[in-house]
C-alpha cells in the first residue's frame, strides 16, 4: 500500500501539518526526557536548569536499603507475574482462537476487561476479598492480583500471532506422523514464540509499574518500587525520585524496544509461514 | 470423553478458573456489599445523598469530556501526518508516541510536577523570556490535571486513528480527485468519514479511561480536583467500605454502559497487540 496515497494537501499545508505534528510529538516526549537532566542535578533540590552535573542522587539511591529492597521486591513480583500470566495467557489464547464454544465473545471481553475497568475498582474489590482471607500484605498476594491485570497483554499478543498462522503446517506435521504434543512443541510453539515473548514483556512492565492495587494490598513491610516513589512524591520533590524514574524508564524503553523487534519478527514469521508476501 | 478433552477450547479453562476466583469473585462480592446486608441498598442511599458524591461524579464527567475533546484535537493532526509522511519520519514519530505509552503513569505525572512547579521548567522558561515576572501557579490546579491527563491518554487516541487512516484505500482519494474534488473536499468527504471508526474508538477509550483516573489528578491537581476514584480511595481509608463499594459500583455501571453503547468500535487488540 502506498502511504502517500491519502495525502491530499499541497506542500505548504503539509509543512504546516508537519509543524503541528512535531509540536504534539514534542509535547509527548519532552516531559519524559526532562527527567534525565533533572536527575543529574548538583543541587540539593529540584531546579531547572540544573546548576551543575552530579551523580549524587544515583549514588544515594543505590546506597539506601529501602529503595533497593523495593526494587528487588518489584522485580521479584514482576518475574512471578510474567511466568504465571504467560503460561495462563498462552493456553487461554490457544483455547480462544482455536476452540469454538458458547459464550466465547463474552469470555474474551471478561478476560480483557482489566485493561478498561478503573484500577481503583479492581484494587478495592481485591483488597476486600483478601482482607477476608487474611491474605493482605504478602508479595504473593500482590503477584496474584497483578497477574489478573497482566494476562490480557499476553492473550492479545499470542492471539495476534495465532491469527496469522497457517494451520496447514500443523496438518503437515501430523501427516508426517507427529503426535499432538510433538506438533505443538516443534511447529506451533516456535512460530508463535515472538508473540508469546512480546506478551511476556508487556506483562512484566505492567506489573513492574503497577501502583494502585499495590497501594491497597501491600503491607507496611512490602513496599513496591512504584509505591515508594508515590509516597516520596507526595511528601517532597527530592531529586532521588528523578534518578529512580530514569532507571525505571531505561528498563521500560529497553523492554519496549525488544518487544517492537519481537513483534516485527512475529509478523514476518507468521507472514512467511502463511505464504503471504508481506 | 477423550475426544471432548481434545477440544482446544479446554485450554482456556485454567485462565478462566484463575480469573473466576481472583477477579470475578472479588468484584461480585464488592457488588453485593454495595447492596447492603438486607438488599436495602443503604450504601447507595448513604453515598448519593451526599452533595460531595454527586459533585465529584459531575466533575469527573466534565474532566473526561474535556480531556477527550482536547486529546482528539491534538491526536488527529499527528496521526494524519504520520499516515501521509515518508516511512522513516513516520517510524520516528510513532516511536515518540510509543515510548511515553510504555512509561508508567506515575513517572509521567511526576514529570509534570517537575515541569509545572513554582521553580519548575515552564516557570523558569517564561521568566527567562520575560513573559512573566513572578512564577505562575500551575501545579496543583485543574489546568495541570488537563495537561497531565491529555499527555497520558494521547497515545490511546493516536493509535486507533492512525490504524483507520492507514486502512483507507488510496484509490478512493484518487477517484475523488479525478471527479474534480479539491483537497478540502477530499479531506472532508473521503478521509474524515473513513477515519471515523478510529476517531470513535479512540474517543470511547479515552473517555472511559478518564472516568477512572486516579494517580495523575491526585499528584498534579488542586484540593478541589477530586475524581470518583479518589473519592472511593478516601472512603476506603475512612473504613466506610460499604459506601466505597456503592460508589465503585456506580462508576463500574457508568463505564460498562458507555462501553455497551459505543464499545463495539473499540479494538483493544489494535492498541495493545501485534497489529501495529
PDB file of C-alpha atoms in Angstrom, chain A:
ATOM      1  CA  UNK A   1       0.000   0.000   0.000  1.00  0.00           C
ATOM      2  CA  UNK A   2       1.313   3.407  -0.910  1.00  0.00           C
ATOM      3  CA  UNK A   3       1.323   5.613   2.187  1.00  0.00           C
ATOM      4  CA  UNK A   4       1.295   8.837   0.174  1.00  0.00           C
ATOM      5  CA  UNK A   5      -1.986   7.928  -1.436  1.00  0.00           C
ATOM      6  CA  UNK A   6      -4.212   9.570   1.155  1.00  0.00           C
ATOM      7  CA  UNK A   7      -2.230  12.793   1.228  1.00  0.00           C
ATOM      8  CA  UNK A   8      -4.460  15.477  -0.267  1.00  0.00           C
ATOM      9  CA  UNK A   9      -2.763  18.728   0.699  1.00  0.00           C
ATOM     10  CA  UNK A  10      -0.149  20.735  -1.188  1.00  0.00           C
ATOM     11  CA  UNK A  11       3.419  21.149   0.102  1.00  0.00           C
ATOM     12  CA  UNK A  12       2.559  24.258   2.153  1.00  0.00           C
ATOM     13  CA  UNK A  13      -0.358  22.667   4.019  1.00  0.00           C
ATOM     14  CA  UNK A  14       1.735  19.545   4.512  1.00  0.00           C
ATOM     15  CA  UNK A  15       4.510  21.669   6.047  1.00  0.00           C
ATOM     16  CA  UNK A  16       2.061  23.322   8.461  1.00  0.00           C
ATOM     17  CA  UNK A  17       0.629  19.922   9.324  1.00  0.00           C
ATOM     18  CA  UNK A  18       4.150  18.637   9.896  1.00  0.00           C
ATOM     19  CA  UNK A  19       4.893  21.515  12.265  1.00  0.00           C
ATOM     20  CA  UNK A  20       1.723  20.794  14.269  1.00  0.00           C
ATOM     21  CA  UNK A  21       2.550  17.084  14.376  1.00  0.00           C
ATOM     22  CA  UNK A  22       6.060  17.865  15.573  1.00  0.00           C
ATOM     23  CA  UNK A  23       4.708  20.079  18.383  1.00  0.00           C
ATOM     24  CA  UNK A  24       2.334  17.333  19.534  1.00  0.00           C
ATOM     25  CA  UNK A  25       5.141  14.770  19.403  1.00  0.00           C
ATOM     26  CA  UNK A  26       7.359  17.147  21.409  1.00  0.00           C
ATOM     27  CA  UNK A  27       4.567  17.532  23.980  1.00  0.00           C
ATOM     28  CA  UNK A  28       4.545  13.729  24.288  1.00  0.00           C
ATOM     29  CA  UNK A  29       8.262  13.085  24.584  1.00  0.00           C
ATOM     30  CA  UNK A  30       9.788  16.180  26.256  1.00  0.00           C
ATOM     31  CA  UNK A  31       8.225  15.674  29.701  1.00  0.00           C
ATOM     32  CA  UNK A  32       9.704  12.158  29.760  1.00  0.00           C
ATOM     33  CA  UNK A  33      13.128  13.407  28.648  1.00  0.00           C
ATOM     34  CA  UNK A  34      13.207  16.365  31.065  1.00  0.00           C
ATOM     35  CA  UNK A  35      13.617  13.963  34.000  1.00  0.00           C
ATOM     36  CA  UNK A  36      17.055  12.922  32.736  1.00  0.00           C
ATOM     37  CA  UNK A  37      18.897  16.286  33.259  1.00  0.00           C
ATOM     38  CA  UNK A  38      16.941  16.823  36.482  1.00  0.00           C
ATOM     39  CA  UNK A  39      18.230  13.520  37.886  1.00  0.00           C
ATOM     40  CA  UNK A  40      21.847  14.648  37.370  1.00  0.00           C
ATOM     41  CA  UNK A  41      21.464  17.935  39.266  1.00  0.00           C
ATOM     42  CA  UNK A  42      24.230  19.070  41.611  1.00  0.00           C
ATOM     43  CA  UNK A  43      21.671  20.967  43.663  1.00  0.00           C
ATOM     44  CA  UNK A  44      20.041  19.625  46.805  1.00  0.00           C
ATOM     45  CA  UNK A  45      16.553  20.285  45.490  1.00  0.00           C
ATOM     46  CA  UNK A  46      14.751  20.327  42.154  1.00  0.00           C
ATOM     47  CA  UNK A  47      15.794  23.156  39.949  1.00  0.00           C
ATOM     48  CA  UNK A  48      15.954  23.764  36.248  1.00  0.00           C
ATOM     49  CA  UNK A  49      18.296  24.251  34.523  1.00  0.00           C
ATOM     50  CA  UNK A  50      20.422  22.207  36.947  1.00  0.00           C
ATOM     51  CA  UNK A  51      23.326  24.293  38.309  1.00  0.00           C
ATOM     52  CA  UNK A  52      25.836  21.528  37.735  1.00  0.00           C
ATOM     53  CA  UNK A  53      26.339  17.905  36.854  1.00  0.00           C
ATOM     54  CA  UNK A  54      26.464  15.302  39.597  1.00  0.00           C
ATOM     55  CA  UNK A  55      25.603  11.656  40.079  1.00  0.00           C
ATOM     56  CA  UNK A  56      24.920  12.196  43.775  1.00  0.00           C
ATOM     57  CA  UNK A  57      21.240  11.166  43.538  1.00  0.00           C
ATOM     58  CA  UNK A  58      22.085   7.878  41.836  1.00  0.00           C
ATOM     59  CA  UNK A  59      24.720   7.209  44.483  1.00  0.00           C
ATOM     60  CA  UNK A  60      22.166   7.987  47.168  1.00  0.00           C
ATOM     61  CA  UNK A  61      19.525   5.677  45.658  1.00  0.00           C
ATOM     62  CA  UNK A  62      21.999   2.796  45.423  1.00  0.00           C
ATOM     63  CA  UNK A  63      23.165   3.315  48.988  1.00  0.00           C
ATOM     64  CA  UNK A  64      19.699   3.318  50.503  1.00  0.00           C
ATOM     65  CA  UNK A  65      18.434  -0.095  51.595  1.00  0.00           C
ATOM     66  CA  UNK A  66      14.766   0.920  51.335  1.00  0.00           C
ATOM     67  CA  UNK A  67      14.990   1.845  47.628  1.00  0.00           C
ATOM     68  CA  UNK A  68      16.972  -1.311  46.839  1.00  0.00           C
ATOM     69  CA  UNK A  69      14.584  -3.557  48.767  1.00  0.00           C
ATOM     70  CA  UNK A  70      11.641  -2.025  46.932  1.00  0.00           C
ATOM     71  CA  UNK A  71      13.346  -2.527  43.579  1.00  0.00           C
ATOM     72  CA  UNK A  72      14.069  -6.188  44.325  1.00  0.00           C
ATOM     73  CA  UNK A  73      10.528  -6.737  45.585  1.00  0.00           C
ATOM     74  CA  UNK A  74       9.054  -5.212  42.394  1.00  0.00           C
ATOM     75  CA  UNK A  75      11.348  -7.264  40.176  1.00  0.00           C
ATOM     76  CA  UNK A  76      10.573 -10.450  42.086  1.00  0.00           C
ATOM     77  CA  UNK A  77       6.811  -9.867  41.839  1.00  0.00           C
ATOM     78  CA  UNK A  78       7.058  -8.948  38.145  1.00  0.00           C
ATOM     79  CA  UNK A  79       9.001 -12.144  37.369  1.00  0.00           C
ATOM     80  CA  UNK A  80       6.402 -14.343  39.095  1.00  0.00           C
ATOM     81  CA  UNK A  81       3.604 -12.432  37.322  1.00  0.00           C
ATOM     82  CA  UNK A  82       5.347 -12.824  33.957  1.00  0.00           C
ATOM     83  CA  UNK A  83       5.775 -16.585  34.318  1.00  0.00           C
ATOM     84  CA  UNK A  84       2.228 -17.276  35.554  1.00  0.00           C
ATOM     85  CA  UNK A  85       0.446 -14.902  33.184  1.00  0.00           C
ATOM     86  CA  UNK A  86       2.464 -16.105  30.174  1.00  0.00           C
ATOM     87  CA  UNK A  87       1.510 -19.732  30.802  1.00  0.00           C
ATOM     88  CA  UNK A  88      -2.153 -18.980  31.575  1.00  0.00           C
ATOM     89  CA  UNK A  89      -2.452 -16.395  28.799  1.00  0.00           C
ATOM     90  CA  UNK A  90      -0.812 -18.536  26.094  1.00  0.00           C
ATOM     91  CA  UNK A  91      -3.061 -21.510  26.882  1.00  0.00           C
ATOM     92  CA  UNK A  92      -6.028 -19.148  27.052  1.00  0.00           C
ATOM     93  CA  UNK A  93      -5.258 -17.603  23.666  1.00  0.00           C
ATOM     94  CA  UNK A  94      -4.906 -21.077  22.127  1.00  0.00           C
ATOM     95  CA  UNK A  95      -8.309 -22.032  23.534  1.00  0.00           C
ATOM     96  CA  UNK A  96      -9.943 -18.795  22.429  1.00  0.00           C
ATOM     97  CA  UNK A  97      -8.511 -18.754  18.906  1.00  0.00           C
ATOM     98  CA  UNK A  98      -8.706 -22.498  18.177  1.00  0.00           C
ATOM     99  CA  UNK A  99     -11.787 -23.501  20.156  1.00  0.00           C
ATOM    100  CA  UNK A 100     -15.439 -22.827  19.386  1.00  0.00           C
ATOM    101  CA  UNK A 101     -17.771 -22.647  22.353  1.00  0.00           C
ATOM    102  CA  UNK A 102     -20.792 -20.852  23.704  1.00  0.00           C
ATOM    103  CA  UNK A 103     -20.092 -17.542  25.398  1.00  0.00           C
ATOM    104  CA  UNK A 104     -16.709 -17.202  23.722  1.00  0.00           C
ATOM    105  CA  UNK A 105     -17.032 -13.494  22.965  1.00  0.00           C
ATOM    106  CA  UNK A 106     -18.253 -12.796  26.472  1.00  0.00           C
ATOM    107  CA  UNK A 107     -15.317 -14.718  27.970  1.00  0.00           C
ATOM    108  CA  UNK A 108     -12.871 -12.765  25.801  1.00  0.00           C
ATOM    109  CA  UNK A 109     -14.425  -9.461  26.887  1.00  0.00           C
ATOM    110  CA  UNK A 110     -14.183 -10.623  30.509  1.00  0.00           C
ATOM    111  CA  UNK A 111     -10.501 -11.570  30.148  1.00  0.00           C
ATOM    112  CA  UNK A 112      -9.710  -8.206  28.505  1.00  0.00           C
ATOM    113  CA  UNK A 113     -11.783  -6.127  30.953  1.00  0.00           C
ATOM    114  CA  UNK A 114      -8.953  -5.341  33.442  1.00  0.00           C
ATOM    115  CA  UNK A 115      -7.493  -3.049  30.761  1.00  0.00           C
ATOM    116  CA  UNK A 116     -10.637  -0.886  30.833  1.00  0.00           C
ATOM    117  CA  UNK A 117     -12.217  -1.208  34.284  1.00  0.00           C
ATOM    118  CA  UNK A 118     -10.930   1.619  36.535  1.00  0.00           C
ATOM    119  CA  UNK A 119      -7.938   0.432  38.550  1.00  0.00           C
ATOM    120  CA  UNK A 120      -9.368   1.595  41.866  1.00  0.00           C
ATOM    121  CA  UNK A 121     -12.437  -0.633  41.424  1.00  0.00           C
ATOM    122  CA  UNK A 122     -10.315  -3.734  40.818  1.00  0.00           C
ATOM    123  CA  UNK A 123      -7.984  -2.721  43.650  1.00  0.00           C
ATOM    124  CA  UNK A 124     -10.644  -2.301  46.342  1.00  0.00           C
ATOM    125  CA  UNK A 125     -12.547  -5.428  45.234  1.00  0.00           C
ATOM    126  CA  UNK A 126      -9.361  -7.479  45.595  1.00  0.00           C
ATOM    127  CA  UNK A 127      -8.456  -5.689  48.830  1.00  0.00           C
ATOM    128  CA  UNK A 128     -11.809  -6.506  50.480  1.00  0.00           C
ATOM    129  CA  UNK A 129     -11.566 -10.094  49.228  1.00  0.00           C
ATOM    130  CA  UNK A 130      -8.009 -10.565  50.526  1.00  0.00           C
ATOM    131  CA  UNK A 131      -8.817  -8.874  53.810  1.00  0.00           C
ATOM    132  CA  UNK A 132     -11.428 -11.555  54.463  1.00  0.00           C
ATOM    133  CA  UNK A 133      -8.890 -14.284  53.634  1.00  0.00           C
ATOM    134  CA  UNK A 134      -6.160 -12.551  55.726  1.00  0.00           C
ATOM    135  CA  UNK A 135      -4.048 -12.536  52.556  1.00  0.00           C
ATOM    136  CA  UNK A 136      -3.178  -8.819  52.624  1.00  0.00           C
ATOM    137  CA  UNK A 137       0.471  -7.735  52.771  1.00  0.00           C
ATOM    138  CA  UNK A 138       2.232 -10.711  51.231  1.00  0.00           C
ATOM    139  CA  UNK A 139       4.220 -10.353  47.988  1.00  0.00           C
ATOM    140  CA  UNK A 140       2.364 -13.395  46.666  1.00  0.00           C
ATOM    141  CA  UNK A 141      -0.947 -11.574  47.137  1.00  0.00           C
ATOM    142  CA  UNK A 142       0.325  -8.677  45.043  1.00  0.00           C
ATOM    143  CA  UNK A 143       1.630 -11.088  42.383  1.00  0.00           C
ATOM    144  CA  UNK A 144      -1.739 -12.859  42.131  1.00  0.00           C
ATOM    145  CA  UNK A 145      -3.567  -9.535  41.727  1.00  0.00           C
ATOM    146  CA  UNK A 146      -1.032  -8.275  39.177  1.00  0.00           C
ATOM    147  CA  UNK A 147      -1.436 -11.484  37.162  1.00  0.00           C
ATOM    148  CA  UNK A 148      -5.105 -10.617  36.622  1.00  0.00           C
ATOM    149  CA  UNK A 149      -4.053  -7.243  35.190  1.00  0.00           C
ATOM    150  CA  UNK A 150      -1.152  -8.635  33.121  1.00  0.00           C
ATOM    151  CA  UNK A 151      -2.871 -11.599  31.473  1.00  0.00           C
ATOM    152  CA  UNK A 152      -4.758  -9.538  28.830  1.00  0.00           C
ATOM    153  CA  UNK A 153      -1.440  -8.380  27.325  1.00  0.00           C
ATOM    154  CA  UNK A 154      -0.351 -11.998  26.832  1.00  0.00           C
ATOM    155  CA  UNK A 155      -3.729 -13.071  25.416  1.00  0.00           C
ATOM    156  CA  UNK A 156      -3.758 -10.184  22.920  1.00  0.00           C
ATOM    157  CA  UNK A 157      -0.232 -10.764  21.647  1.00  0.00           C
ATOM    158  CA  UNK A 158      -0.441 -14.558  21.438  1.00  0.00           C
ATOM    159  CA  UNK A 159      -3.868 -14.315  19.729  1.00  0.00           C
ATOM    160  CA  UNK A 160      -2.398 -11.963  17.150  1.00  0.00           C
ATOM    161  CA  UNK A 161       0.402 -14.453  16.466  1.00  0.00           C
ATOM    162  CA  UNK A 162      -2.125 -17.319  16.174  1.00  0.00           C
ATOM    163  CA  UNK A 163      -4.376 -15.399  13.782  1.00  0.00           C
ATOM    164  CA  UNK A 164      -1.603 -15.081  11.229  1.00  0.00           C
ATOM    165  CA  UNK A 165      -0.777 -18.766  11.430  1.00  0.00           C
ATOM    166  CA  UNK A 166      -1.123 -21.295   8.644  1.00  0.00           C
ATOM    167  CA  UNK A 167      -2.792 -24.387  10.101  1.00  0.00           C
ATOM    168  CA  UNK A 168      -1.617 -26.453   7.135  1.00  0.00           C
ATOM    169  CA  UNK A 169       1.836 -26.556   8.762  1.00  0.00           C
ATOM    170  CA  UNK A 170       0.350 -28.450  11.708  1.00  0.00           C
ATOM    171  CA  UNK A 171      -1.557 -30.775   9.397  1.00  0.00           C
ATOM    172  CA  UNK A 172       1.650 -31.466   7.522  1.00  0.00           C
ATOM    173  CA  UNK A 173       3.395 -32.341  10.787  1.00  0.00           C
ATOM    174  CA  UNK A 174       0.513 -34.608  11.774  1.00  0.00           C
ATOM    175  CA  UNK A 175       0.584 -36.303   8.358  1.00  0.00           C
ATOM    176  CA  UNK A 176       4.282 -36.943   8.813  1.00  0.00           C
ATOM    177  CA  UNK A 177       3.465 -38.819  11.993  1.00  0.00           C
ATOM    178  CA  UNK A 178       3.984 -36.215  14.720  1.00  0.00           C
ATOM    179  CA  UNK A 179       1.716 -36.574  17.747  1.00  0.00           C
ATOM    180  CA  UNK A 180      -0.256 -33.674  19.189  1.00  0.00           C
ATOM    181  CA  UNK A 181       2.473 -32.670  21.624  1.00  0.00           C
ATOM    182  CA  UNK A 182       5.282 -33.087  19.112  1.00  0.00           C
ATOM    183  CA  UNK A 183       3.330 -30.908  16.669  1.00  0.00           C
ATOM    184  CA  UNK A 184       2.789 -28.266  19.296  1.00  0.00           C
ATOM    185  CA  UNK A 185       6.382 -28.129  20.520  1.00  0.00           C
ATOM    186  CA  UNK A 186       8.093 -28.458  17.131  1.00  0.00           C
ATOM    187  CA  UNK A 187       5.725 -26.477  14.880  1.00  0.00           C
ATOM    188  CA  UNK A 188       3.216 -24.286  16.715  1.00  0.00           C
ATOM    189  CA  UNK A 189       5.363 -23.034  19.585  1.00  0.00           C
ATOM    190  CA  UNK A 190       8.380 -21.898  17.507  1.00  0.00           C
ATOM    191  CA  UNK A 191       6.090 -19.906  15.193  1.00  0.00           C
ATOM    192  CA  UNK A 192       4.132 -18.110  17.925  1.00  0.00           C
ATOM    193  CA  UNK A 193       7.179 -17.677  20.194  1.00  0.00           C
ATOM    194  CA  UNK A 194       7.765 -13.966  19.315  1.00  0.00           C
ATOM    195  CA  UNK A 195       4.106 -13.265  20.169  1.00  0.00           C
ATOM    196  CA  UNK A 196       4.480 -15.052  23.499  1.00  0.00           C
ATOM    197  CA  UNK A 197       7.688 -13.142  24.250  1.00  0.00           C
ATOM    198  CA  UNK A 198       6.081  -9.780  23.425  1.00  0.00           C
ATOM    199  CA  UNK A 199       3.136 -10.619  25.705  1.00  0.00           C
ATOM    200  CA  UNK A 200       5.543 -11.651  28.467  1.00  0.00           C
ATOM    201  CA  UNK A 201       7.433  -8.339  28.211  1.00  0.00           C
ATOM    202  CA  UNK A 202       4.214  -6.310  28.427  1.00  0.00           C
ATOM    203  CA  UNK A 203       3.130  -8.445  31.383  1.00  0.00           C
ATOM    204  CA  UNK A 204       6.433  -7.706  33.132  1.00  0.00           C
ATOM    205  CA  UNK A 205       6.191  -3.943  32.547  1.00  0.00           C
ATOM    206  CA  UNK A 206       2.547  -3.815  33.614  1.00  0.00           C
ATOM    207  CA  UNK A 207       3.377  -5.444  36.959  1.00  0.00           C
ATOM    208  CA  UNK A 208       6.638  -3.562  37.480  1.00  0.00           C
ATOM    209  CA  UNK A 209       4.833  -0.206  37.017  1.00  0.00           C
ATOM    210  CA  UNK A 210       1.580  -1.071  38.822  1.00  0.00           C
ATOM    211  CA  UNK A 211       0.700   1.265  41.673  1.00  0.00           C
ATOM    212  CA  UNK A 212      -2.990   1.319  42.549  1.00  0.00           C
ATOM    213  CA  UNK A 213      -3.511  -2.339  43.502  1.00  0.00           C
ATOM    214  CA  UNK A 214      -0.219  -2.344  45.428  1.00  0.00           C
ATOM    215  CA  UNK A 215      -1.369   0.778  47.267  1.00  0.00           C
ATOM    216  CA  UNK A 216      -4.266  -1.122  48.791  1.00  0.00           C
ATOM    217  CA  UNK A 217      -2.941  -4.628  49.334  1.00  0.00           C
ATOM    218  CA  UNK A 218       0.752  -4.100  50.102  1.00  0.00           C
ATOM    219  CA  UNK A 219       1.510  -4.199  53.792  1.00  0.00           C
ATOM    220  CA  UNK A 220       3.854  -1.731  55.505  1.00  0.00           C
ATOM    221  CA  UNK A 221       6.816  -4.091  55.008  1.00  0.00           C
ATOM    222  CA  UNK A 222       6.077  -4.902  51.364  1.00  0.00           C
ATOM    223  CA  UNK A 223       6.551  -1.553  49.662  1.00  0.00           C
ATOM    224  CA  UNK A 224       6.891  -1.985  45.891  1.00  0.00           C
ATOM    225  CA  UNK A 225       9.016   0.455  43.895  1.00  0.00           C
ATOM    226  CA  UNK A 226       6.078   2.474  42.433  1.00  0.00           C
ATOM    227  CA  UNK A 227       4.547   2.633  45.904  1.00  0.00           C
ATOM    228  CA  UNK A 228       7.755   4.008  47.450  1.00  0.00           C
ATOM    229  CA  UNK A 229       8.042   6.538  44.612  1.00  0.00           C
ATOM    230  CA  UNK A 230       4.417   7.589  45.102  1.00  0.00           C
ATOM    231  CA  UNK A 231       4.956   8.098  48.807  1.00  0.00           C
ATOM    232  CA  UNK A 232       8.068  10.200  48.389  1.00  0.00           C
ATOM    233  CA  UNK A 233       6.456  12.216  45.585  1.00  0.00           C
ATOM    234  CA  UNK A 234       3.618  13.202  47.862  1.00  0.00           C
ATOM    235  CA  UNK A 235       5.961  14.439  50.558  1.00  0.00           C
ATOM    236  CA  UNK A 236       8.768  16.072  48.585  1.00  0.00           C
ATOM    237  CA  UNK A 237      10.208  16.643  45.144  1.00  0.00           C
ATOM    238  CA  UNK A 238      13.517  15.050  46.199  1.00  0.00           C
ATOM    239  CA  UNK A 239      15.650  14.549  43.039  1.00  0.00           C
ATOM    240  CA  UNK A 240      16.333  10.929  44.013  1.00  0.00           C
ATOM    241  CA  UNK A 241      12.851  10.157  42.619  1.00  0.00           C
ATOM    242  CA  UNK A 242      14.110  11.544  39.300  1.00  0.00           C
ATOM    243  CA  UNK A 243      17.078   9.162  39.439  1.00  0.00           C
ATOM    244  CA  UNK A 244      14.790   6.189  40.167  1.00  0.00           C
ATOM    245  CA  UNK A 245      12.466   7.329  37.352  1.00  0.00           C
ATOM    246  CA  UNK A 246      15.310   7.457  34.847  1.00  0.00           C
ATOM    247  CA  UNK A 247      16.333   3.909  35.804  1.00  0.00           C
ATOM    248  CA  UNK A 248      12.717   2.716  35.503  1.00  0.00           C
ATOM    249  CA  UNK A 249      12.283   4.463  32.136  1.00  0.00           C
ATOM    250  CA  UNK A 250      15.514   2.855  30.917  1.00  0.00           C
ATOM    251  CA  UNK A 251      14.127  -0.583  31.833  1.00  0.00           C
ATOM    252  CA  UNK A 252      10.788   0.157  30.146  1.00  0.00           C
ATOM    253  CA  UNK A 253      12.394   1.509  26.984  1.00  0.00           C
ATOM    254  CA  UNK A 254      14.772  -1.438  26.739  1.00  0.00           C
ATOM    255  CA  UNK A 255      11.875  -3.861  27.116  1.00  0.00           C
ATOM    256  CA  UNK A 256       9.751  -1.825  24.709  1.00  0.00           C
ATOM    257  CA  UNK A 257      12.452  -1.879  22.034  1.00  0.00           C
ATOM    258  CA  UNK A 258      12.867  -5.634  22.371  1.00  0.00           C
ATOM    259  CA  UNK A 259       9.108  -6.091  22.103  1.00  0.00           C
ATOM    260  CA  UNK A 260       8.960  -3.930  18.972  1.00  0.00           C
ATOM    261  CA  UNK A 261      11.658  -6.121  17.430  1.00  0.00           C
ATOM    262  CA  UNK A 262       9.806  -9.250  18.540  1.00  0.00           C
ATOM    263  CA  UNK A 263       6.518  -8.042  17.059  1.00  0.00           C
ATOM    264  CA  UNK A 264       8.189  -7.264  13.771  1.00  0.00           C
ATOM    265  CA  UNK A 265       9.728 -10.721  13.779  1.00  0.00           C
ATOM    266  CA  UNK A 266       6.387 -12.295  14.688  1.00  0.00           C
ATOM    267  CA  UNK A 267       4.718 -10.570  11.755  1.00  0.00           C
ATOM    268  CA  UNK A 268       7.459 -11.594   9.379  1.00  0.00           C
ATOM    269  CA  UNK A 269       7.429 -15.142  10.660  1.00  0.00           C
ATOM    270  CA  UNK A 270       3.663 -15.622  10.507  1.00  0.00           C
ATOM    271  CA  UNK A 271       3.648 -13.884   7.115  1.00  0.00           C
ATOM    272  CA  UNK A 272       6.305 -16.281   5.860  1.00  0.00           C
ATOM    273  CA  UNK A 273       4.572 -19.247   7.452  1.00  0.00           C
ATOM    274  CA  UNK A 274       1.300 -18.476   5.705  1.00  0.00           C
ATOM    275  CA  UNK A 275       2.992 -17.799   2.389  1.00  0.00           C
ATOM    276  CA  UNK A 276       1.757 -14.234   2.476  1.00  0.00           C
ATOM    277  CA  UNK A 277       4.374 -11.914   0.995  1.00  0.00           C
ATOM    278  CA  UNK A 278       4.098  -9.010   3.438  1.00  0.00           C
TER     279      UNK A 278
END
